[in-house]
Short mmCIF file of C-alpha atoms and ligand atoms in Angstrom, two decimals:
data_model
loop_
_atom_site.label_atom_id
_atom_site.label_comp_id
_atom_site.label_asym_id
_atom_site.label_seq_id
_atom_site.Cartn_x
_atom_site.Cartn_y
_atom_site.Cartn_z
CA LYS R 91 -65.72 -35.93 -27.20
CA LYS R 92 -68.06 -38.04 -25.11
CA ILE R 93 -68.58 -37.50 -21.37
CA LEU R 94 -70.38 -40.03 -19.22
CA THR R 95 -72.20 -38.30 -16.34
CA ILE R 96 -73.17 -40.42 -13.35
CA VAL R 97 -75.89 -39.35 -10.91
CA GLY R 98 -78.38 -41.14 -8.68
CA ALA R 99 -79.42 -39.13 -5.62
CA ARG R 100 -81.56 -36.00 -5.24
CA PRO R 101 -78.80 -33.42 -4.78
CA GLN R 102 -76.96 -34.82 -7.80
CA PHE R 103 -79.89 -34.14 -10.12
CA ILE R 104 -79.87 -30.54 -8.96
CA LYS R 105 -76.09 -30.17 -9.48
CA LEU R 106 -76.25 -31.87 -12.84
CA ALA R 107 -78.80 -29.39 -14.29
CA PRO R 108 -76.56 -26.31 -14.69
CA VAL R 109 -73.43 -28.28 -15.61
CA SER R 110 -75.22 -30.36 -18.24
CA ARG R 111 -76.64 -27.23 -19.85
CA GLU R 112 -73.08 -25.83 -20.28
CA LEU R 113 -71.45 -29.15 -21.14
CA ARG R 114 -73.81 -29.94 -23.99
CA ARG R 115 -72.69 -26.84 -25.87
CA SER R 116 -69.39 -28.60 -26.62
CA TYR R 117 -69.67 -32.26 -25.69
CA GLN R 118 -71.78 -35.33 -26.21
CA GLU R 119 -73.11 -36.13 -22.75
CA ILE R 120 -74.40 -39.56 -21.82
CA ILE R 121 -76.36 -39.50 -18.54
CA VAL R 122 -76.38 -42.56 -16.34
CA ASN R 123 -78.90 -42.59 -13.47
CA THR R 124 -77.98 -45.29 -10.98
CA GLY R 125 -81.47 -45.20 -9.48
CA GLN R 126 -80.18 -44.75 -5.93
CA HIS R 127 -83.20 -42.48 -5.41
CA TYR R 128 -86.30 -43.65 -7.24
CA ASP R 129 -89.50 -42.19 -5.67
CA HIS R 130 -90.92 -39.59 -8.04
CA ASN R 131 -90.52 -36.82 -5.42
CA MET R 132 -86.87 -37.81 -4.85
CA ALA R 133 -85.89 -38.21 -8.51
CA GLY R 134 -88.28 -37.80 -11.49
CA VAL R 135 -89.65 -34.43 -10.38
CA PHE R 136 -86.16 -32.88 -10.69
CA PHE R 137 -85.70 -34.09 -14.25
CA GLU R 138 -89.07 -32.62 -15.22
CA GLU R 139 -88.78 -29.33 -13.39
CA LEU R 140 -85.15 -28.59 -14.24
CA ASN R 141 -85.46 -29.75 -17.86
CA ILE R 142 -82.67 -32.28 -17.42
CA PRO R 143 -82.34 -34.55 -20.47
CA THR R 144 -83.79 -38.02 -19.95
CA PRO R 145 -81.05 -40.38 -18.74
CA ASP R 146 -79.57 -42.60 -21.43
CA TYR R 147 -79.25 -45.38 -18.86
CA ASP R 148 -81.43 -46.11 -15.85
CA LEU R 149 -79.58 -48.72 -13.83
CA GLY R 150 -82.43 -49.21 -11.35
CA VAL R 151 -80.14 -50.12 -8.45
CA GLY R 152 -82.43 -48.75 -5.71
CA SER R 153 -81.89 -49.08 -1.95
CA GLY R 154 -79.68 -51.56 -0.12
CA SER R 155 -76.76 -51.87 2.26
CA HIS R 156 -73.70 -49.80 1.34
CA GLY R 157 -71.81 -52.79 -0.04
CA LYS R 158 -74.70 -54.21 -2.06
CA GLN R 159 -75.80 -50.84 -3.40
CA THR R 160 -72.29 -49.63 -4.33
CA GLY R 161 -71.31 -53.04 -5.71
CA ASP R 162 -74.39 -53.33 -7.93
CA MET R 163 -73.74 -49.82 -9.26
CA LEU R 164 -70.09 -50.59 -9.90
CA ALA R 165 -70.82 -53.66 -12.00
CA LYS R 166 -73.52 -51.90 -14.00
CA ILE R 167 -71.56 -48.70 -14.59
CA GLU R 168 -68.56 -50.76 -15.74
CA GLN R 169 -70.72 -52.35 -18.42
CA VAL R 170 -71.94 -48.93 -19.60
CA ILE R 171 -68.33 -47.75 -19.83
CA PHE R 172 -67.46 -50.80 -21.94
CA ASP R 173 -70.40 -50.11 -24.22
CA GLU R 174 -70.00 -46.34 -24.51
CA GLN R 175 -66.17 -45.95 -24.44
CA PRO R 176 -66.40 -42.38 -23.06
CA ASP R 177 -63.48 -39.93 -23.05
CA ALA R 178 -64.17 -39.03 -19.44
CA VAL R 179 -66.52 -39.81 -16.53
CA LEU R 180 -68.08 -36.99 -14.50
CA VAL R 181 -69.30 -37.52 -10.95
CA TYR R 182 -70.86 -35.22 -8.34
CA GLY R 183 -70.62 -34.91 -4.60
CA ASP R 184 -70.22 -37.75 -2.17
CA THR R 185 -72.91 -40.41 -2.42
CA ASN R 186 -72.54 -44.11 -3.11
CA SER R 187 -73.34 -43.31 -6.76
CA THR R 188 -70.30 -40.98 -6.78
CA LEU R 189 -67.95 -43.64 -5.44
CA ALA R 190 -69.26 -46.37 -7.74
CA GLY R 191 -68.81 -44.13 -10.81
CA ALA R 192 -65.34 -43.11 -9.65
CA LEU R 193 -64.14 -46.64 -9.06
CA ALA R 194 -65.55 -47.92 -12.36
CA ALA R 195 -63.82 -45.13 -14.31
CA SER R 196 -60.47 -45.37 -12.57
CA LYS R 197 -60.20 -49.17 -12.93
CA LEU R 198 -60.77 -48.77 -16.66
CA HIS R 199 -58.28 -45.87 -16.91
CA ILE R 200 -60.92 -43.37 -18.02
CA PRO R 201 -60.21 -39.81 -16.85
CA LEU R 202 -62.43 -38.94 -13.91
CA PHE R 203 -63.79 -35.45 -13.21
CA HIS R 204 -65.16 -34.74 -9.71
CA VAL R 205 -67.54 -31.84 -9.11
CA GLU R 206 -67.59 -30.70 -5.45
CA ALA R 207 -64.10 -32.00 -4.71
CA GLY R 208 -62.05 -31.28 -1.61
CA LEU R 209 -64.82 -31.07 0.98
CA ARG R 210 -64.06 -32.66 4.32
CA SER R 211 -65.82 -33.09 7.65
CA TYR R 212 -62.89 -35.17 8.98
CA ASN R 213 -65.45 -37.59 10.37
CA LYS R 214 -64.75 -40.96 8.79
CA LEU R 215 -67.89 -42.46 10.36
CA MET R 216 -69.88 -40.59 7.72
CA PRO R 217 -70.34 -42.65 4.56
CA GLU R 218 -70.06 -39.44 2.58
CA GLU R 219 -66.57 -38.66 3.98
CA VAL R 220 -65.25 -42.01 2.81
CA ASN R 221 -66.91 -41.57 -0.60
CA ARG R 222 -65.40 -38.14 -1.21
CA VAL R 223 -61.92 -38.88 0.08
CA LEU R 224 -61.65 -41.96 -2.14
CA THR R 225 -63.13 -40.21 -5.15
CA ASP R 226 -60.78 -37.23 -4.83
CA HIS R 227 -57.73 -39.48 -4.70
CA ILE R 228 -58.53 -41.13 -8.04
CA SER R 229 -59.80 -38.03 -9.89
CA SER R 230 -58.03 -36.50 -12.89
CA LEU R 231 -59.69 -33.09 -12.47
CA LEU R 232 -60.99 -31.88 -9.13
CA PHE R 233 -63.53 -29.06 -9.30
CA CYS R 234 -63.54 -27.44 -5.85
CA PRO R 235 -66.16 -24.94 -4.70
CA THR R 236 -63.68 -22.92 -2.62
CA GLU R 237 -60.00 -22.25 -1.84
CA HIS R 238 -60.60 -23.95 1.47
CA ALA R 239 -61.39 -27.17 -0.35
CA ILE R 240 -58.15 -26.80 -2.32
CA SER R 241 -56.23 -26.48 0.96
CA ASN R 242 -57.92 -29.64 2.31
CA LEU R 243 -56.67 -31.52 -0.75
CA LYS R 244 -53.13 -30.16 -0.33
CA LYS R 245 -53.04 -31.60 3.17
CA GLU R 246 -53.65 -35.00 1.60
CA GLY R 247 -50.92 -34.48 -0.98
CA ILE R 248 -53.22 -33.61 -3.89
CA THR R 249 -51.50 -30.54 -5.26
CA GLU R 250 -52.28 -30.77 -8.98
CA ASN R 251 -55.43 -30.64 -11.10
CA ALA R 252 -57.57 -29.14 -8.33
CA ILE R 253 -59.29 -25.92 -9.36
CA ALA R 254 -61.53 -23.58 -7.34
CA VAL R 255 -64.48 -22.85 -9.63
CA GLY R 256 -67.25 -21.96 -7.17
CA ASP R 257 -70.29 -24.02 -6.28
CA VAL R 258 -72.61 -25.32 -8.99
CA MET R 259 -75.46 -25.19 -6.45
CA TYR R 260 -75.15 -21.41 -6.52
CA ASP R 261 -75.43 -21.55 -10.32
CA ALA R 262 -78.63 -23.54 -9.81
CA VAL R 263 -80.08 -21.04 -7.30
CA LYS R 264 -79.26 -18.02 -9.46
CA TYR R 265 -80.85 -19.61 -12.49
CA ASN R 266 -83.99 -20.82 -10.72
CA ILE R 267 -84.91 -18.41 -7.92
CA LYS R 268 -86.95 -16.04 -10.10
CA ILE R 269 -88.63 -19.00 -11.81
CA ALA R 270 -89.55 -20.37 -8.38
CA GLU R 271 -91.01 -17.05 -7.21
CA LYS R 272 -93.03 -16.70 -10.43
CA ASN R 273 -94.42 -20.20 -10.54
CA TYR R 274 -95.07 -21.15 -6.92
CA SER R 275 -96.79 -19.61 -3.96
CA LEU R 276 -96.45 -20.07 -0.23
CA ALA R 277 -100.24 -20.33 -0.02
CA LYS R 278 -99.90 -24.01 -0.98
CA PHE R 279 -98.11 -24.57 2.33
CA ASN R 280 -100.41 -22.35 4.40
CA VAL R 281 -97.56 -20.13 5.55
CA GLU R 282 -96.49 -16.54 5.04
CA LYS R 283 -93.12 -14.95 4.64
CA GLY R 284 -91.13 -15.02 7.88
CA ASN R 285 -93.74 -16.85 10.02
CA TYR R 286 -92.36 -20.42 9.82
CA ILE R 287 -89.21 -22.47 10.16
CA LEU R 288 -88.17 -24.87 7.42
CA ALA R 289 -86.52 -28.12 8.51
CA THR R 290 -84.98 -31.14 6.78
CA ILE R 291 -83.43 -34.18 8.48
CA HIS R 292 -81.96 -37.22 6.77
CA ARG R 293 -78.33 -37.74 7.61
CA ALA R 294 -77.35 -41.19 8.86
CA GLU R 295 -75.65 -39.83 11.98
CA ASN R 296 -79.01 -38.38 13.05
CA THR R 297 -81.50 -40.91 11.77
CA ASP R 298 -79.62 -44.11 12.65
CA ASP R 299 -78.98 -43.11 16.26
CA LYS R 300 -82.30 -43.45 18.12
CA SER R 301 -81.36 -41.10 20.96
CA ARG R 302 -80.27 -38.38 18.54
CA LEU R 303 -83.35 -38.83 16.40
CA GLU R 304 -85.57 -38.61 19.47
CA ALA R 305 -83.70 -35.55 20.78
CA ILE R 306 -84.10 -33.78 17.44
CA PHE R 307 -87.86 -34.30 17.21
CA LYS R 308 -88.36 -33.46 20.89
CA SER R 309 -86.48 -30.18 20.44
CA LEU R 310 -88.45 -29.34 17.28
CA ASN R 311 -91.60 -29.82 19.34
CA LEU R 312 -90.37 -27.21 21.84
CA LEU R 313 -90.07 -24.41 19.25
CA ALA R 314 -92.67 -21.65 19.29
CA ASP R 315 -92.87 -21.35 15.49
CA PRO R 316 -94.66 -23.56 12.99
CA ILE R 317 -92.22 -25.91 11.30
CA ILE R 318 -92.57 -27.13 7.71
CA LEU R 319 -90.68 -30.38 7.38
CA PRO R 320 -90.49 -32.14 3.99
CA LEU R 321 -89.77 -35.62 5.25
CA HIS R 322 -87.01 -37.69 3.66
CA PRO R 323 -88.10 -41.34 3.20
CA ARG R 324 -85.14 -42.53 5.25
CA THR R 325 -86.23 -40.46 8.26
CA GLU R 326 -89.87 -41.50 7.91
CA LYS R 327 -88.81 -45.14 7.94
CA LEU R 328 -86.57 -44.79 10.99
CA LEU R 329 -89.03 -42.73 13.01
CA LYS R 330 -91.60 -45.49 12.49
CA GLU R 331 -89.17 -48.35 13.15
CA ASN R 332 -88.05 -46.74 16.40
CA GLY R 333 -91.55 -45.99 17.65
CA LEU R 334 -90.92 -42.23 17.43
CA TYR R 335 -93.48 -41.27 14.80
CA HIS R 336 -95.87 -40.12 17.56
CA LEU R 337 -93.50 -37.15 18.08
CA ILE R 338 -94.86 -35.91 14.75
CA GLU R 339 -98.45 -37.09 15.06
CA GLU R 340 -98.93 -35.49 18.43
CA SER R 341 -97.04 -32.35 17.58
CA THR R 342 -98.86 -29.01 17.56
CA ASN R 343 -96.21 -27.14 15.53
CA ILE R 344 -94.50 -29.66 13.19
CA LYS R 345 -96.15 -29.95 9.78
CA ILE R 346 -94.82 -32.89 7.84
CA ILE R 347 -95.08 -32.78 4.05
CA SER R 348 -93.73 -35.09 1.35
CA PRO R 349 -90.37 -34.11 -0.18
CA VAL R 350 -90.98 -31.05 -2.32
CA SER R 351 -89.68 -30.11 -5.76
CA TYR R 352 -86.56 -27.98 -6.07
CA LEU R 353 -88.44 -24.81 -7.01
CA GLU R 354 -90.85 -25.26 -4.11
CA MET R 355 -87.86 -25.82 -1.82
CA LEU R 356 -86.18 -22.61 -3.02
CA LEU R 357 -89.35 -20.68 -2.30
CA LEU R 358 -89.72 -22.22 1.18
CA GLU R 359 -86.07 -21.45 1.97
CA GLN R 360 -86.20 -17.90 0.67
CA ASN R 361 -89.14 -16.97 2.91
CA ALA R 362 -88.37 -18.93 6.09
CA LYS R 363 -87.64 -17.22 9.39
CA ALA R 364 -84.91 -19.82 10.01
CA ILE R 365 -83.78 -23.16 8.62
CA ILE R 366 -82.95 -26.24 10.62
CA THR R 367 -81.17 -28.95 8.68
CA ASP R 368 -78.50 -31.62 8.48
CA SER R 369 -78.33 -31.43 4.66
CA GLY R 370 -75.19 -30.22 2.93
CA GLY R 371 -77.00 -28.43 0.15
CA VAL R 372 -79.62 -26.80 2.35
CA GLN R 373 -76.91 -25.20 4.55
CA LYS R 374 -75.60 -23.33 1.55
CA GLU R 375 -79.03 -22.47 0.21
CA ALA R 376 -79.84 -20.90 3.60
CA TYR R 377 -76.79 -18.69 3.23
CA PHE R 378 -77.73 -17.80 -0.38
CA ALA R 379 -81.23 -16.90 0.86
CA LYS R 380 -79.81 -14.87 3.78
CA VAL R 381 -81.73 -16.96 6.26
CA PRO R 382 -80.14 -18.12 9.57
CA CYS R 383 -79.28 -21.80 9.53
CA PHE R 384 -79.11 -24.20 12.48
CA THR R 385 -77.24 -27.31 11.44
CA LEU R 386 -77.87 -30.39 13.55
CA ARG R 387 -74.40 -31.80 13.16
CA ASP R 388 -71.08 -31.78 15.02
CA GLN R 389 -69.07 -30.76 11.95
CA THR R 390 -69.79 -29.24 8.57
CA GLU R 391 -67.93 -29.36 5.27
CA TRP R 392 -69.31 -25.89 4.48
CA VAL R 393 -67.13 -24.12 7.05
CA GLU R 394 -67.45 -20.69 5.41
CA THR R 395 -71.15 -20.46 6.32
CA VAL R 396 -70.22 -20.96 9.99
CA GLU R 397 -67.26 -18.55 9.82
CA VAL R 398 -69.44 -15.70 8.57
CA GLY R 399 -71.97 -16.38 11.36
CA TRP R 400 -74.98 -17.42 9.26
CA ASN R 401 -74.77 -21.09 10.22
CA LEU R 402 -74.60 -22.52 13.75
CA LEU R 403 -73.66 -26.13 14.48
CA VAL R 404 -76.08 -27.55 17.03
CA ASN R 405 -75.75 -30.78 18.95
CA PRO R 406 -79.35 -31.92 19.32
CA ILE R 407 -78.69 -33.63 22.66
CA GLU R 408 -76.46 -31.06 24.37
CA HIS R 409 -77.71 -27.74 23.05
CA ASP R 410 -80.95 -25.81 23.57
CA LEU R 411 -82.16 -25.30 20.03
CA ALA R 412 -85.09 -23.05 21.03
CA HIS R 413 -82.75 -20.71 22.92
CA LEU R 414 -80.22 -20.63 20.08
CA ILE R 415 -82.94 -19.63 17.63
CA THR R 416 -84.51 -16.93 19.76
CA SER R 417 -81.16 -15.41 20.72
CA PHE R 418 -79.69 -15.44 17.19
CA LYS R 419 -78.56 -12.02 15.93
CA GLU R 420 -78.14 -11.71 12.19
CA PRO R 421 -74.55 -10.78 11.30
CA SER R 422 -73.64 -8.65 8.30
CA TYR R 423 -73.73 -10.52 5.02
CA VAL R 424 -70.59 -11.58 3.20
CA GLU R 425 -71.23 -12.01 -0.54
CA ASN R 426 -70.02 -14.70 -2.91
CA LEU R 427 -68.49 -17.25 -0.53
CA TYR R 428 -69.16 -19.84 -3.20
CA GLY R 429 -68.28 -18.02 -6.39
CA ASP R 430 -70.31 -15.85 -8.72
CA GLY R 431 -72.77 -18.33 -10.17
CA ASN R 432 -70.58 -19.29 -13.13
CA ALA R 433 -69.05 -22.46 -11.75
CA SER R 434 -70.51 -24.61 -14.53
CA LEU R 435 -69.00 -22.44 -17.23
CA LYS R 436 -65.60 -22.60 -15.53
CA ILE R 437 -65.86 -26.37 -15.23
CA VAL R 438 -66.44 -26.74 -18.94
CA GLU R 439 -63.56 -24.38 -19.74
CA HIS R 440 -61.22 -26.52 -17.64
CA ILE R 441 -62.50 -29.66 -19.30
CA ASN R 442 -61.73 -28.06 -22.69
CA HIS R 443 -58.23 -27.27 -21.48
CA PHE R 444 -57.74 -30.82 -20.18
CA PHE R 445 -58.59 -32.34 -23.56
CA SER R 446 -56.54 -29.82 -25.56
CA GLU R 447 -53.48 -30.54 -23.40
CA LYS R 448 -54.00 -34.24 -24.01
CA GLU R 449 -54.15 -33.66 -27.75
CA ASP R 450 -50.97 -31.56 -27.65
CA ALA R 451 -49.16 -34.28 -25.73
CA LYS R 452 -49.90 -36.82 -28.49
C1 UD1 W 160 -78.12 -40.45 0.23
C2 UD1 W 160 -76.64 -40.17 0.35
C3 UD1 W 160 -76.45 -38.91 1.16
C4 UD1 W 160 -77.25 -37.76 0.58
C5 UD1 W 160 -78.71 -38.16 0.43
C6 UD1 W 160 -79.45 -37.07 -0.29
C7 UD1 W 160 -75.15 -42.13 0.44
C8 UD1 W 160 -74.34 -43.00 1.31
N1 UD1 W 160 -75.95 -41.24 1.06
O1 UD1 W 160 -78.61 -40.71 1.52
O2 UD1 W 160 -75.07 -38.53 1.14
O3 UD1 W 160 -77.18 -36.65 1.42
O4 UD1 W 160 -78.77 -39.38 -0.36
O5 UD1 W 160 -80.82 -37.13 -0.08
O6 UD1 W 160 -75.04 -42.23 -0.76
N2 UD1 W 160 -85.60 -44.29 0.11
C9 UD1 W 160 -86.87 -44.34 -0.41
N3 UD1 W 160 -87.08 -43.81 -1.64
C10 UD1 W 160 -86.10 -43.26 -2.40
C11 UD1 W 160 -84.80 -43.22 -1.85
C12 UD1 W 160 -84.58 -43.75 -0.60
O7 UD1 W 160 -87.80 -44.83 0.22
O8 UD1 W 160 -86.35 -42.79 -3.52
C13 UD1 W 160 -85.40 -44.83 1.49
C14 UD1 W 160 -85.03 -46.31 1.53
O9 UD1 W 160 -85.61 -46.83 2.68
C15 UD1 W 160 -83.53 -46.27 1.66
C16 UD1 W 160 -83.31 -45.04 2.52
O10 UD1 W 160 -84.30 -44.11 2.10
O11 UD1 W 160 -83.03 -47.42 2.28
C17 UD1 W 160 -81.92 -44.42 2.33
O12 UD1 W 160 -81.64 -44.16 0.96
P1 UD1 W 160 -80.12 -44.10 0.45
O13 UD1 W 160 -80.10 -43.67 -0.97
O14 UD1 W 160 -79.41 -45.36 0.81
O15 UD1 W 160 -79.47 -43.00 1.35
P2 UD1 W 160 -79.95 -41.54 1.72
O16 UD1 W 160 -80.21 -41.51 3.20
O17 UD1 W 160 -81.02 -41.11 0.81
N1 UDP W 161 -84.44 -30.43 -1.68
C1 UDP W 161 -85.62 -30.48 -2.43
N2 UDP W 161 -86.75 -30.94 -1.83
C2 UDP W 161 -86.80 -31.35 -0.54
C3 UDP W 161 -85.60 -31.31 0.23
C4 UDP W 161 -84.44 -30.87 -0.38
O1 UDP W 161 -85.61 -30.12 -3.59
O2 UDP W 161 -87.88 -31.76 -0.08
C5 UDP W 161 -83.20 -29.96 -2.31
C6 UDP W 161 -82.51 -28.86 -1.59
O3 UDP W 161 -83.07 -27.61 -1.94
C7 UDP W 161 -81.08 -29.03 -2.05
C8 UDP W 161 -80.94 -30.50 -2.19
O4 UDP W 161 -82.27 -31.03 -2.31
O5 UDP W 161 -80.87 -28.39 -3.30
C9 UDP W 161 -80.25 -31.08 -1.02
O6 UDP W 161 -80.36 -32.49 -1.06
P1 UDP W 161 -80.31 -33.38 0.25
O7 UDP W 161 -80.59 -32.59 1.43
O8 UDP W 161 -81.18 -34.55 -0.07
O9 UDP W 161 -78.80 -33.92 0.23
P2 UDP W 161 -77.39 -33.34 0.69
O10 UDP W 161 -77.21 -31.98 0.11
O11 UDP W 161 -77.36 -33.36 2.18
O12 UDP W 161 -76.43 -34.36 0.16
#
């Protein structure tokens, strides 16, 4: 059987790595890279470092408005589906690449498998929320990281074909953390274990709102600790466009670096005193690393990390980030909120089952 995998943005390359490894034991996998992310440090480096097979198709769509970007992907993915005639299409997460792949598959009546299904922020202003809700409602198999995600789907009437398998990002961490520790050193970043804060900012709700963006960088400037901040190209662009880049240039504690590789990121997370982020993936990785996380958002999809006390939602305008960090008390650790690191294996087992049921029905 032939499975067409569609990816395009940084977190999708990371999720693809463990699933692809498992999938290729039993299936022919065709990888389509939409090209949503294209800088080497946002895309190519992950293929090299994680030994992901070279994509069979590079659609080269690049950046653009939501409509243009998603529309270009849709037309190109449709053509690939015509040419390849896959037995199923596999998509990850909640980006525009996810939605384009999902729409293309469903219009052509190709079974659609969604990894990271059932997550909700219940904030429809987020492009990701729209992407995941729509994708879930046209998926044939919904691979959920948690039971909570299954219950979100039930509320929307999706009661079948949703399976809690755990989080493939935990598979990725388990597989790679020792490799990261062996191959990389903090010396490259001029920091030592526990003496710095790691930060990432890129979400539209923070970068596209000038007052929020300004509040975030002003509050980072008020922290006592050195901050290592691998800067997402979106954030760099918007800081410059809004005349806010001086908040970095004049800062005495914020150290901006280019986006880092996944293994470097794991090492930086593992050894940080705290993590400040608006990323979905980084919130979970903070929990896996047992490092307190301060999430600069009003909601999170990863509610379990907040429930166990390792993740705090922080409004950058209303809350005092410095105070929240200094007064944070580490709670006890709850293991395995996101499965046991075998989500990819479970996904492939369910795909096997899906196809064998289809054969039986013939
Ligand atoms: C996208 C996803 C978001 C995900 C994030 C992961 C959507 C709607 N958003 O957001 O859910 O969390 O990826 O990082 O799909 N750019 C570059 N080089 C690149 C890529 C982007 O310079 O390689 C710049 C361009 O100016 C571009 C901007 O970043 O316009 C935004 O890129 P885009 O892919 O549209 O969205 P992200 O903010 O990266
Ligand atoms: N990441 C990385 N280098 C960086 C920043 C993030 O490898 O400079 C990894 C991070 O460890 C996580 C993933 O990228 O695995 C998260 O992607 P991102 O924050 O771009 O997107 P989100 O998860 O919010 O969709």
